[in-house]
Amino acid sequence: MEDNGNRHAQTNTEIVRSLGKRFREYRLALRLTQAEVSERSGVSLPTIKRFELGLTYNITMGNFISLLKSIGYENEMDQLLPEIPVSPYTLAKIEAKKPKRIRHGKQS
């Protein structure tokens, strides 16, 4: 497998090419044909073929997400861009704004 240690030095085309090759490895490990992935994902067969060959450098985000779902990778998508944790400073500001107690109006 190629060295992917420095993504910053790679062009977008090189990164998409690498993802396409990796996707193909996952698909084959799951013993899925390109036609089966196309049916599961709703992505056209020619798009899948071009992606796996590294020829589609501008695959849409929607297609990419559908392909990840088709191989059962939807639960790992958060690893692509995880949520930023709330800083202690922000938490302290939120806590400071919370009311100390809640007053209920008089009931008639």
Tab-separated table of C-alpha atoms in Angstrom:
chain	number	residue	atom	x	y	z
A	1	MET	CA	0.000	0.000	0.000
A	2	GLU	CA	1.236	3.506	-0.720
A	3	ASP	CA	2.534	5.873	1.939
A	4	ASN	CA	-0.273	8.244	2.925
A	5	GLY	CA	1.591	9.922	5.773
A	6	ASN	CA	1.656	13.390	4.222
A	7	ARG	CA	-1.754	14.165	2.731
A	8	HIS	CA	-0.940	17.886	2.708
A	9	ALA	CA	1.703	17.318	0.045
A	10	GLN	CA	-0.713	15.377	-2.165
A	11	THR	CA	-3.018	16.966	-4.703
A	12	ASN	CA	-6.769	16.480	-4.362
A	13	THR	CA	-6.632	14.188	-7.393
A	14	GLU	CA	-3.994	12.008	-5.719
A	15	ILE	CA	-6.055	11.773	-2.538
A	16	VAL	CA	-9.220	10.804	-4.438
A	17	ARG	CA	-7.205	8.245	-6.442
A	18	SER	CA	-5.931	6.753	-3.176
A	19	LEU	CA	-9.450	6.651	-1.712
A	20	GLY	CA	-10.749	4.912	-4.836
A	21	LYS	CA	-8.099	2.215	-4.576
A	22	ARG	CA	-8.788	1.773	-0.886
A	23	PHE	CA	-12.538	1.589	-1.534
A	24	ARG	CA	-11.886	-1.183	-4.062
A	25	GLU	CA	-9.916	-3.137	-1.434
A	26	TYR	CA	-12.806	-2.859	1.047
A	27	ARG	CA	-15.337	-3.878	-1.609
A	28	LEU	CA	-13.298	-6.932	-2.589
A	29	ALA	CA	-12.739	-7.914	1.058
A	30	LEU	CA	-16.521	-7.886	1.476
A	31	ARG	CA	-16.856	-9.977	-1.710
A	32	LEU	CA	-19.115	-7.411	-3.360
A	33	THR	CA	-19.192	-6.819	-7.079
A	34	GLN	CA	-19.215	-3.324	-8.493
A	35	ALA	CA	-22.767	-4.015	-9.698
A	36	GLU	CA	-23.858	-4.932	-6.160
A	37	VAL	CA	-22.317	-1.752	-4.772
A	38	SER	CA	-24.031	0.232	-7.520
A	39	GLU	CA	-27.382	-1.294	-6.593
A	40	ARG	CA	-26.861	-0.735	-2.857
A	41	SER	CA	-25.587	2.829	-3.200
A	42	GLY	CA	-27.521	4.200	-6.151
A	43	VAL	CA	-24.216	5.320	-7.697
A	44	SER	CA	-23.847	4.434	-11.370
A	45	LEU	CA	-21.617	1.528	-12.316
A	46	PRO	CA	-19.402	3.685	-14.599
A	47	THR	CA	-18.824	6.151	-11.733
A	48	ILE	CA	-17.784	3.303	-9.405
A	49	LYS	CA	-15.440	1.861	-12.048
A	50	ARG	CA	-13.808	5.243	-12.687
A	51	PHE	CA	-13.512	5.939	-8.939
A	52	GLU	CA	-11.810	2.612	-8.252
A	53	LEU	CA	-9.421	3.147	-11.167
A	54	GLY	CA	-8.557	6.600	-9.882
A	55	LEU	CA	-10.014	8.296	-12.945
A	56	THR	CA	-12.802	10.195	-11.201
A	57	TYR	CA	-11.124	13.081	-9.444
A	58	ASN	CA	-14.315	15.039	-8.805
A	59	ILE	CA	-16.664	12.436	-7.309
A	60	THR	CA	-19.514	14.156	-5.499
A	61	MET	CA	-19.694	14.118	-1.714
A	62	GLY	CA	-23.146	12.525	-1.966
A	63	ASN	CA	-21.806	9.680	-4.098
A	64	PHE	CA	-18.847	9.189	-1.784
A	65	ILE	CA	-21.100	8.963	1.274
A	66	SER	CA	-23.428	6.529	-0.529
A	67	LEU	CA	-20.447	4.346	-1.429
A	68	LEU	CA	-19.228	4.339	2.175
A	69	LYS	CA	-22.701	3.333	3.353
A	70	SER	CA	-22.837	0.541	0.765
A	71	ILE	CA	-19.823	-1.149	2.376
A	72	GLY	CA	-21.054	-0.604	5.932
A	73	TYR	CA	-18.700	2.253	6.754
A	74	GLU	CA	-21.372	4.751	7.866
A	75	ASN	CA	-20.526	4.400	11.569
A	76	GLU	CA	-16.886	5.312	10.943
A	77	MET	CA	-17.611	8.489	8.950
A	78	ASP	CA	-17.173	10.620	12.080
A	79	GLN	CA	-13.476	9.738	11.939
A	80	LEU	CA	-13.175	11.759	8.728
A	81	LEU	CA	-13.989	15.009	10.509
A	82	PRO	CA	-14.616	14.487	14.219
A	83	GLU	CA	-16.477	17.058	16.282
A	84	ILE	CA	-14.301	19.588	18.023
A	85	PRO	CA	-14.513	19.095	21.785
A	86	VAL	CA	-15.914	21.978	23.802
A	87	SER	CA	-13.110	23.869	25.502
A	88	PRO	CA	-13.069	24.212	29.305
A	89	TYR	CA	-13.333	27.996	28.838
A	90	THR	CA	-16.544	27.632	26.814
A	91	LEU	CA	-17.978	25.165	29.339
A	92	ALA	CA	-17.266	27.638	32.160
A	93	LYS	CA	-19.074	30.405	30.233
A	94	ILE	CA	-22.090	28.145	29.676
A	95	GLU	CA	-22.180	27.184	33.345
A	96	ALA	CA	-21.950	30.849	34.386
A	97	LYS	CA	-25.004	31.720	32.290
A	98	LYS	CA	-27.167	28.949	33.738
A	99	PRO	CA	-29.672	30.170	36.303
A	100	LYS	CA	-28.821	29.198	39.870
A	101	ARG	CA	-32.434	28.359	40.587
A	102	ILE	CA	-35.702	28.434	38.767
A	103	ARG	CA	-38.598	30.460	40.173
A	104	HIS	CA	-42.107	29.437	39.483
A	105	GLY	CA	-44.793	32.107	39.378
A	106	LYS	CA	-47.575	32.178	41.942
A	107	GLN	CA	-50.404	29.908	41.099
A	108	SER	CA	-53.892	31.385	41.335
